[in-house]
Amino acid sequence: MTPLRLLIVDDQALVRAGFRKLLESEDGFEVVGEAGDGVEAVAAARRLGPDVVLMDIRMPRLDGIEATRQLATGGRPAVLILTTYDLDEYVFEALRAGASGFLLKDAPPDDLVAAVRTVARGEALLAPSVTRRLIAEFTSRRRPDPGAALPSLSQRETEVLKLVARGMSNAEIARELYLGEATVKTHVGSLLAKLQCRDRVQAVVRAYESGLVTPGRSDDE
């Protein structure tokens, strides 16, 4: 099996070294490079073609948000944001810029490994409750954007999108709507294509910004 190619981006060399040692000890991972700021990150990603970029936010020259935005225009690589604070005000902006999820830097090693595998599969890292809190926190400060109206979705796609925005997995959505998991996966793929979103995180952002989902409410009918 071809190993996942990883790029580690952080302005602290010791942090990069720690992540490299951990990730290289896992089967199926290959760290192809490191970068100390956003400018280096963009250049390295375009040169090395990693599958996943582990991206710090606060860095000199070019921060992780703008670096993520520049990398997201090509569709790959997936960007996993690493942050020190569970409600860092910049994390939501990074998600809007095209990141596939985020993780705290002090998360257990197994969580980091699982997170890398998750975003590499094209799945958004939405399961941790801190991510749901973060999205609700920052979208609640924004009024729905009239320019963010959603394209025409079927009734079922709309139902699925609302549940995706609540952080549910395909299996959880299948149970909620009494559907097969494969059917849910098909609906998710269809709505992502219509929304022109790379992954579930981007669909969640669109759902909140359009006003389809209201932060803090579980029933958005």
Short mmCIF file of N, CA and C in Angstrom, two decimals, residues 5-143:
data_model
loop_
_atom_site.label_atom_id
_atom_site.label_comp_id
_atom_site.label_asym_id
_atom_site.label_seq_id
_atom_site.Cartn_x
_atom_site.Cartn_y
_atom_site.Cartn_z
N ARG A 5 1.60 10.62 2.23
CA ARG A 5 2.69 11.59 2.21
C ARG A 5 2.28 12.82 3.03
N LEU A 6 3.09 13.14 4.02
CA LEU A 6 2.74 14.20 4.97
C LEU A 6 3.75 15.35 4.93
N LEU A 7 3.22 16.57 5.10
CA LEU A 7 4.06 17.76 5.23
C LEU A 7 3.72 18.41 6.57
N ILE A 8 4.73 18.66 7.38
CA ILE A 8 4.54 19.24 8.71
C ILE A 8 4.93 20.71 8.68
N VAL A 9 4.00 21.58 9.09
CA VAL A 9 4.24 23.02 9.04
C VAL A 9 4.07 23.62 10.42
N ASP A 10 5.14 24.16 10.97
CA ASP A 10 5.11 24.82 12.28
C ASP A 10 6.35 25.68 12.39
N ASP A 11 6.23 26.83 13.05
CA ASP A 11 7.39 27.71 13.14
C ASP A 11 8.37 27.29 14.24
N GLN A 12 8.04 26.26 15.00
CA GLN A 12 8.93 25.77 16.04
C GLN A 12 9.54 24.43 15.61
N ALA A 13 10.85 24.42 15.50
CA ALA A 13 11.55 23.22 15.02
C ALA A 13 11.33 22.02 15.93
N LEU A 14 11.26 22.27 17.24
CA LEU A 14 11.06 21.16 18.18
C LEU A 14 9.68 20.53 18.00
N VAL A 15 8.68 21.36 17.71
CA VAL A 15 7.34 20.83 17.47
C VAL A 15 7.33 19.97 16.22
N ARG A 16 7.95 20.47 15.16
CA ARG A 16 8.03 19.70 13.91
C ARG A 16 8.72 18.37 14.15
N ALA A 17 9.82 18.41 14.91
CA ALA A 17 10.57 17.19 15.17
C ALA A 17 9.73 16.17 15.94
N GLY A 18 8.96 16.66 16.90
CA GLY A 18 8.11 15.77 17.68
C GLY A 18 7.05 15.10 16.84
N PHE A 19 6.39 15.90 15.98
CA PHE A 19 5.37 15.34 15.10
C PHE A 19 5.99 14.34 14.11
N ARG A 20 7.15 14.70 13.58
CA ARG A 20 7.82 13.80 12.62
C ARG A 20 8.13 12.45 13.27
N LYS A 21 8.70 12.48 14.46
CA LYS A 21 9.06 11.24 15.14
C LYS A 21 7.82 10.38 15.37
N LEU A 22 6.74 11.00 15.81
CA LEU A 22 5.50 10.26 16.06
C LEU A 22 4.93 9.66 14.79
N LEU A 23 4.83 10.47 13.76
CA LEU A 23 4.17 10.03 12.54
C LEU A 23 5.00 9.01 11.77
N GLU A 24 6.31 9.18 11.78
CA GLU A 24 7.16 8.23 11.07
C GLU A 24 7.21 6.87 11.75
N SER A 25 6.76 6.81 13.01
CA SER A 25 6.73 5.53 13.71
C SER A 25 5.49 4.72 13.35
N GLU A 26 4.56 5.33 12.61
CA GLU A 26 3.33 4.67 12.20
C GLU A 26 3.47 4.04 10.82
N ASP A 27 2.94 2.83 10.68
CA ASP A 27 2.93 2.21 9.36
C ASP A 27 2.02 3.00 8.42
N GLY A 28 2.46 3.16 7.20
CA GLY A 28 1.62 3.81 6.19
C GLY A 28 1.78 5.31 6.12
N PHE A 29 2.72 5.88 6.89
CA PHE A 29 2.97 7.32 6.85
C PHE A 29 4.38 7.59 6.35
N GLU A 30 4.52 8.63 5.54
CA GLU A 30 5.83 9.10 5.11
C GLU A 30 5.86 10.62 5.21
N VAL A 31 6.73 11.15 6.06
CA VAL A 31 6.88 12.60 6.17
C VAL A 31 7.82 13.04 5.06
N VAL A 32 7.28 13.75 4.08
CA VAL A 32 8.08 14.11 2.90
C VAL A 32 8.74 15.48 3.04
N GLY A 33 8.34 16.24 4.08
CA GLY A 33 8.97 17.55 4.23
C GLY A 33 8.45 18.30 5.43
N GLU A 34 9.14 19.41 5.74
CA GLU A 34 8.75 20.31 6.82
C GLU A 34 8.82 21.74 6.30
N ALA A 35 8.08 22.63 6.97
CA ALA A 35 8.14 24.05 6.64
C ALA A 35 7.97 24.86 7.91
N GLY A 36 8.65 26.01 7.95
CA GLY A 36 8.63 26.83 9.16
C GLY A 36 7.69 28.01 9.10
N ASP A 37 7.09 28.27 7.94
CA ASP A 37 6.10 29.34 7.83
C ASP A 37 5.21 29.06 6.62
N GLY A 38 4.21 29.93 6.43
CA GLY A 38 3.25 29.69 5.36
C GLY A 38 3.83 29.77 3.97
N VAL A 39 4.79 30.66 3.76
CA VAL A 39 5.41 30.79 2.43
C VAL A 39 6.13 29.49 2.08
N GLU A 40 6.90 28.98 3.04
CA GLU A 40 7.60 27.72 2.81
C GLU A 40 6.60 26.57 2.62
N ALA A 41 5.50 26.63 3.36
CA ALA A 41 4.49 25.56 3.29
C ALA A 41 3.89 25.46 1.89
N VAL A 42 3.49 26.59 1.34
CA VAL A 42 2.87 26.59 0.02
C VAL A 42 3.85 26.08 -1.02
N ALA A 43 5.09 26.57 -0.95
CA ALA A 43 6.10 26.14 -1.92
C ALA A 43 6.39 24.65 -1.78
N ALA A 44 6.52 24.18 -0.54
CA ALA A 44 6.84 22.77 -0.31
C ALA A 44 5.70 21.87 -0.75
N ALA A 45 4.46 22.29 -0.47
CA ALA A 45 3.31 21.48 -0.85
C ALA A 45 3.22 21.34 -2.36
N ARG A 46 3.49 22.42 -3.07
CA ARG A 46 3.41 22.37 -4.53
C ARG A 46 4.58 21.57 -5.12
N ARG A 47 5.68 21.56 -4.43
CA ARG A 47 6.84 20.83 -4.93
C ARG A 47 6.78 19.34 -4.59
N LEU A 48 6.28 19.02 -3.40
CA LEU A 48 6.35 17.65 -2.90
C LEU A 48 5.06 16.86 -3.09
N GLY A 49 3.93 17.55 -3.27
CA GLY A 49 2.67 16.86 -3.49
C GLY A 49 2.22 15.97 -2.35
N PRO A 50 2.20 16.47 -1.11
CA PRO A 50 1.74 15.65 0.02
C PRO A 50 0.25 15.37 -0.06
N ASP A 51 -0.17 14.31 0.63
CA ASP A 51 -1.60 14.01 0.74
C ASP A 51 -2.24 14.84 1.84
N VAL A 52 -1.49 15.08 2.91
CA VAL A 52 -2.01 15.83 4.06
C VAL A 52 -0.94 16.81 4.53
N VAL A 53 -1.38 18.03 4.82
CA VAL A 53 -0.52 19.04 5.44
C VAL A 53 -0.99 19.27 6.86
N LEU A 54 -0.09 19.10 7.83
CA LEU A 54 -0.39 19.44 9.22
C LEU A 54 0.04 20.89 9.40
N MET A 55 -0.93 21.78 9.59
CA MET A 55 -0.69 23.22 9.48
C MET A 55 -0.90 23.96 10.80
N ASP A 56 0.16 24.64 11.24
CA ASP A 56 0.03 25.57 12.36
C ASP A 56 -0.67 26.83 11.86
N ILE A 57 -1.21 27.64 12.76
CA ILE A 57 -1.91 28.85 12.34
C ILE A 57 -1.02 30.08 12.45
N ARG A 58 -0.47 30.31 13.62
CA ARG A 58 0.28 31.55 13.85
C ARG A 58 1.75 31.35 13.49
N MET A 59 2.11 31.91 12.34
CA MET A 59 3.48 31.77 11.84
C MET A 59 3.92 33.07 11.18
N PRO A 60 5.23 33.30 11.10
CA PRO A 60 5.73 34.52 10.45
C PRO A 60 5.54 34.49 8.95
N ARG A 61 5.64 35.66 8.34
CA ARG A 61 5.55 35.88 6.88
C ARG A 61 4.16 35.60 6.33
N LEU A 62 3.69 34.37 6.43
CA LEU A 62 2.37 34.01 5.94
C LEU A 62 1.75 33.05 6.94
N ASP A 63 0.57 33.42 7.49
CA ASP A 63 -0.01 32.55 8.52
C ASP A 63 -0.68 31.32 7.90
N GLY A 64 -1.10 30.42 8.76
CA GLY A 64 -1.67 29.17 8.30
C GLY A 64 -2.99 29.32 7.57
N ILE A 65 -3.72 30.39 7.88
CA ILE A 65 -5.01 30.60 7.22
C ILE A 65 -4.80 30.92 5.75
N GLU A 66 -3.94 31.87 5.46
CA GLU A 66 -3.71 32.25 4.06
C GLU A 66 -3.01 31.12 3.31
N ALA A 67 -2.10 30.42 3.98
CA ALA A 67 -1.44 29.29 3.33
C ALA A 67 -2.47 28.22 2.97
N THR A 68 -3.41 27.97 3.88
CA THR A 68 -4.47 27.00 3.61
C THR A 68 -5.32 27.45 2.44
N ARG A 69 -5.65 28.73 2.40
CA ARG A 69 -6.48 29.26 1.31
C ARG A 69 -5.77 29.05 -0.03
N GLN A 70 -4.48 29.30 -0.07
CA GLN A 70 -3.74 29.13 -1.32
C GLN A 70 -3.66 27.67 -1.74
N LEU A 71 -3.53 26.77 -0.78
CA LEU A 71 -3.43 25.35 -1.09
C LEU A 71 -4.78 24.76 -1.46
N ALA A 72 -5.86 25.31 -0.90
CA ALA A 72 -7.19 24.73 -1.12
C ALA A 72 -7.68 24.92 -2.55
N THR A 73 -7.12 25.86 -3.27
CA THR A 73 -7.61 26.12 -4.63
C THR A 73 -7.33 24.96 -5.57
N GLY A 74 -6.37 24.11 -5.22
CA GLY A 74 -6.06 22.99 -6.10
C GLY A 74 -6.78 21.71 -5.76
N GLY A 75 -7.57 21.70 -4.69
CA GLY A 75 -8.31 20.51 -4.32
C GLY A 75 -7.53 19.56 -3.42
N ARG A 76 -6.26 19.50 -3.53
CA ARG A 76 -5.39 18.73 -2.67
C ARG A 76 -4.19 19.61 -2.35
N PRO A 77 -3.51 19.40 -1.26
CA PRO A 77 -3.71 18.35 -0.27
C PRO A 77 -4.80 18.69 0.74
N ALA A 78 -5.18 17.72 1.56
CA ALA A 78 -6.06 18.00 2.69
C ALA A 78 -5.22 18.72 3.75
N VAL A 79 -5.82 19.69 4.41
CA VAL A 79 -5.11 20.46 5.44
C VAL A 79 -5.73 20.19 6.80
N LEU A 80 -4.91 19.73 7.72
CA LEU A 80 -5.32 19.51 9.10
C LEU A 80 -4.69 20.60 9.96
N ILE A 81 -5.53 21.46 10.52
CA ILE A 81 -5.05 22.57 11.34
C ILE A 81 -4.69 22.08 12.74
N LEU A 82 -3.52 22.48 13.22
CA LEU A 82 -3.10 22.15 14.58
C LEU A 82 -3.05 23.44 15.38
N THR A 83 -3.71 23.45 16.51
CA THR A 83 -3.79 24.68 17.30
C THR A 83 -3.58 24.39 18.78
N THR A 84 -3.15 25.41 19.50
CA THR A 84 -2.91 25.28 20.94
C THR A 84 -4.18 25.47 21.74
N TYR A 85 -5.14 26.23 21.19
CA TYR A 85 -6.33 26.61 21.93
C TYR A 85 -7.57 25.99 21.32
N ASP A 86 -8.48 25.49 22.19
CA ASP A 86 -9.65 24.78 21.66
C ASP A 86 -10.69 25.71 21.05
N LEU A 87 -10.58 27.02 21.32
CA LEU A 87 -11.49 27.96 20.67
C LEU A 87 -10.70 29.12 20.07
N ASP A 88 -9.62 28.79 19.43
CA ASP A 88 -8.79 29.79 18.77
C ASP A 88 -9.63 30.54 17.75
N GLU A 89 -9.66 31.86 17.84
CA GLU A 89 -10.51 32.65 16.95
C GLU A 89 -10.14 32.50 15.49
N TYR A 90 -8.94 32.01 15.21
CA TYR A 90 -8.53 31.88 13.83
C TYR A 90 -8.92 30.55 13.20
N VAL A 91 -9.29 29.58 14.02
CA VAL A 91 -9.55 28.24 13.48
C VAL A 91 -10.72 28.24 12.52
N PHE A 92 -11.81 28.94 12.89
CA PHE A 92 -12.96 28.95 12.00
C PHE A 92 -12.61 29.57 10.66
N GLU A 93 -11.79 30.62 10.70
CA GLU A 93 -11.36 31.24 9.44
C GLU A 93 -10.56 30.24 8.60
N ALA A 94 -9.78 29.40 9.27
CA ALA A 94 -9.03 28.39 8.53
C ALA A 94 -9.96 27.36 7.90
N LEU A 95 -11.03 27.00 8.60
CA LEU A 95 -12.00 26.08 8.02
C LEU A 95 -12.66 26.71 6.80
N ARG A 96 -13.00 27.98 6.91
CA ARG A 96 -13.59 28.68 5.77
C ARG A 96 -12.61 28.75 4.61
N ALA A 97 -11.33 28.82 4.94
CA ALA A 97 -10.30 28.93 3.89
C ALA A 97 -10.07 27.62 3.16
N GLY A 98 -10.58 26.52 3.72
CA GLY A 98 -10.45 25.25 3.02
C GLY A 98 -9.84 24.11 3.81
N ALA A 99 -9.60 24.32 5.12
CA ALA A 99 -9.06 23.23 5.94
C ALA A 99 -10.11 22.13 6.11
N SER A 100 -9.64 20.92 6.29
CA SER A 100 -10.54 19.78 6.45
C SER A 100 -10.86 19.47 7.90
N GLY A 101 -10.23 20.17 8.82
CA GLY A 101 -10.51 19.95 10.22
C GLY A 101 -9.40 20.50 11.07
N PHE A 102 -9.51 20.29 12.39
CA PHE A 102 -8.45 20.77 13.25
C PHE A 102 -8.33 19.88 14.47
N LEU A 103 -7.17 19.97 15.10
CA LEU A 103 -6.87 19.15 16.27
C LEU A 103 -6.00 19.97 17.21
N LEU A 104 -6.19 19.75 18.51
CA LEU A 104 -5.33 20.42 19.48
C LEU A 104 -3.94 19.79 19.47
N LYS A 105 -2.93 20.64 19.65
CA LYS A 105 -1.56 20.13 19.61
C LYS A 105 -1.26 19.17 20.75
N ASP A 106 -2.00 19.29 21.86
CA ASP A 106 -1.74 18.38 22.98
C ASP A 106 -2.66 17.17 22.97
N ALA A 107 -3.31 16.90 21.83
CA ALA A 107 -4.16 15.71 21.72
C ALA A 107 -3.30 14.46 21.85
N PRO A 108 -3.88 13.36 22.33
CA PRO A 108 -3.13 12.10 22.43
C PRO A 108 -2.60 11.68 21.06
N PRO A 109 -1.45 11.02 21.03
CA PRO A 109 -0.87 10.58 19.76
C PRO A 109 -1.84 9.78 18.88
N ASP A 110 -2.61 8.91 19.49
CA ASP A 110 -3.56 8.11 18.70
C ASP A 110 -4.58 9.00 18.00
N ASP A 111 -4.98 10.11 18.64
CA ASP A 111 -5.94 11.03 18.03
C ASP A 111 -5.33 11.71 16.81
N LEU A 112 -4.05 12.07 16.92
CA LEU A 112 -3.38 12.71 15.80
C LEU A 112 -3.30 11.75 14.61
N VAL A 113 -2.90 10.53 14.88
CA VAL A 113 -2.80 9.53 13.81
C VAL A 113 -4.15 9.31 13.16
N ALA A 114 -5.19 9.18 13.98
CA ALA A 114 -6.54 8.96 13.45
C ALA A 114 -7.00 10.17 12.64
N ALA A 115 -6.66 11.37 13.10
CA ALA A 115 -7.07 12.59 12.40
C ALA A 115 -6.43 12.67 11.02
N VAL A 116 -5.16 12.32 10.92
CA VAL A 116 -4.47 12.34 9.63
C VAL A 116 -5.13 11.36 8.67
N ARG A 117 -5.43 10.17 9.15
CA ARG A 117 -6.08 9.17 8.30
C ARG A 117 -7.47 9.64 7.88
N THR A 118 -8.19 10.30 8.77
CA THR A 118 -9.54 10.76 8.48
C THR A 118 -9.55 11.78 7.35
N VAL A 119 -8.74 12.82 7.46
CA VAL A 119 -8.74 13.85 6.42
C VAL A 119 -8.15 13.33 5.12
N ALA A 120 -7.23 12.36 5.21
CA ALA A 120 -6.65 11.78 3.99
C ALA A 120 -7.71 11.03 3.19
N ARG A 121 -8.71 10.49 3.89
CA ARG A 121 -9.80 9.78 3.21
C ARG A 121 -10.80 10.75 2.60
N GLY A 122 -10.60 12.04 2.82
CA GLY A 122 -11.55 13.01 2.29
C GLY A 122 -12.70 13.28 3.22
N GLU A 123 -12.60 12.80 4.46
CA GLU A 123 -13.65 13.01 5.45
C GLU A 123 -13.26 14.17 6.35
N ALA A 124 -14.23 14.97 6.72
CA ALA A 124 -13.95 16.10 7.60
C ALA A 124 -13.78 15.63 9.03
N LEU A 125 -12.90 16.29 9.75
CA LEU A 125 -12.69 15.96 11.15
C LEU A 125 -13.68 16.76 11.99
N LEU A 126 -14.91 16.25 12.10
CA LEU A 126 -15.97 16.96 12.79
C LEU A 126 -16.43 16.28 14.06
N ALA A 127 -15.96 15.10 14.31
CA ALA A 127 -16.48 14.33 15.43
C ALA A 127 -16.21 14.94 16.80
N PRO A 128 -15.00 15.43 17.07
CA PRO A 128 -14.75 15.95 18.42
C PRO A 128 -15.72 17.06 18.78
N SER A 129 -16.21 17.01 20.01
CA SER A 129 -17.20 18.00 20.44
C SER A 129 -16.63 19.41 20.37
N VAL A 130 -15.31 19.55 20.52
CA VAL A 130 -14.73 20.89 20.47
C VAL A 130 -14.94 21.50 19.10
N THR A 131 -14.93 20.69 18.04
CA THR A 131 -15.14 21.23 16.70
C THR A 131 -16.56 21.75 16.55
N ARG A 132 -17.53 21.00 17.09
CA ARG A 132 -18.92 21.46 17.02
C ARG A 132 -19.08 22.77 17.80
N ARG A 133 -18.42 22.85 18.97
CA ARG A 133 -18.51 24.09 19.76
C ARG A 133 -17.91 25.24 18.99
N LEU A 134 -16.77 25.00 18.36
CA LEU A 134 -16.10 26.08 17.64
C LEU A 134 -16.96 26.60 16.50
N ILE A 135 -17.51 25.72 15.71
CA ILE A 135 -18.33 26.15 14.58
C ILE A 135 -19.54 26.93 15.07
N ALA A 136 -20.19 26.42 16.11
CA ALA A 136 -21.35 27.11 16.66
C ALA A 136 -20.98 28.48 17.22
N GLU A 137 -19.82 28.52 17.89
CA GLU A 137 -19.37 29.78 18.51
C GLU A 137 -19.15 30.87 17.48
N PHE A 138 -18.45 30.55 16.41
CA PHE A 138 -18.08 31.60 15.47
C PHE A 138 -19.14 31.89 14.43
N THR A 139 -19.93 30.90 14.09
CA THR A 139 -21.02 31.20 13.16
C THR A 139 -22.13 31.96 13.85
N SER A 140 -22.26 31.81 15.16
CA SER A 140 -23.30 32.54 15.89
C SER A 140 -23.01 34.03 15.90
N ARG A 141 -21.78 34.42 15.64
CA ARG A 141 -21.42 35.84 15.61
C ARG A 141 -21.66 36.46 14.24
N ARG A 142 -22.05 35.62 13.28
CA ARG A 142 -22.24 36.10 11.92
C ARG A 142 -23.70 35.96 11.53
N ARG A 143 -24.24 36.97 10.93
CA ARG A 143 -25.58 36.85 10.39
C ARG A 143 -25.50 36.10 9.06
#
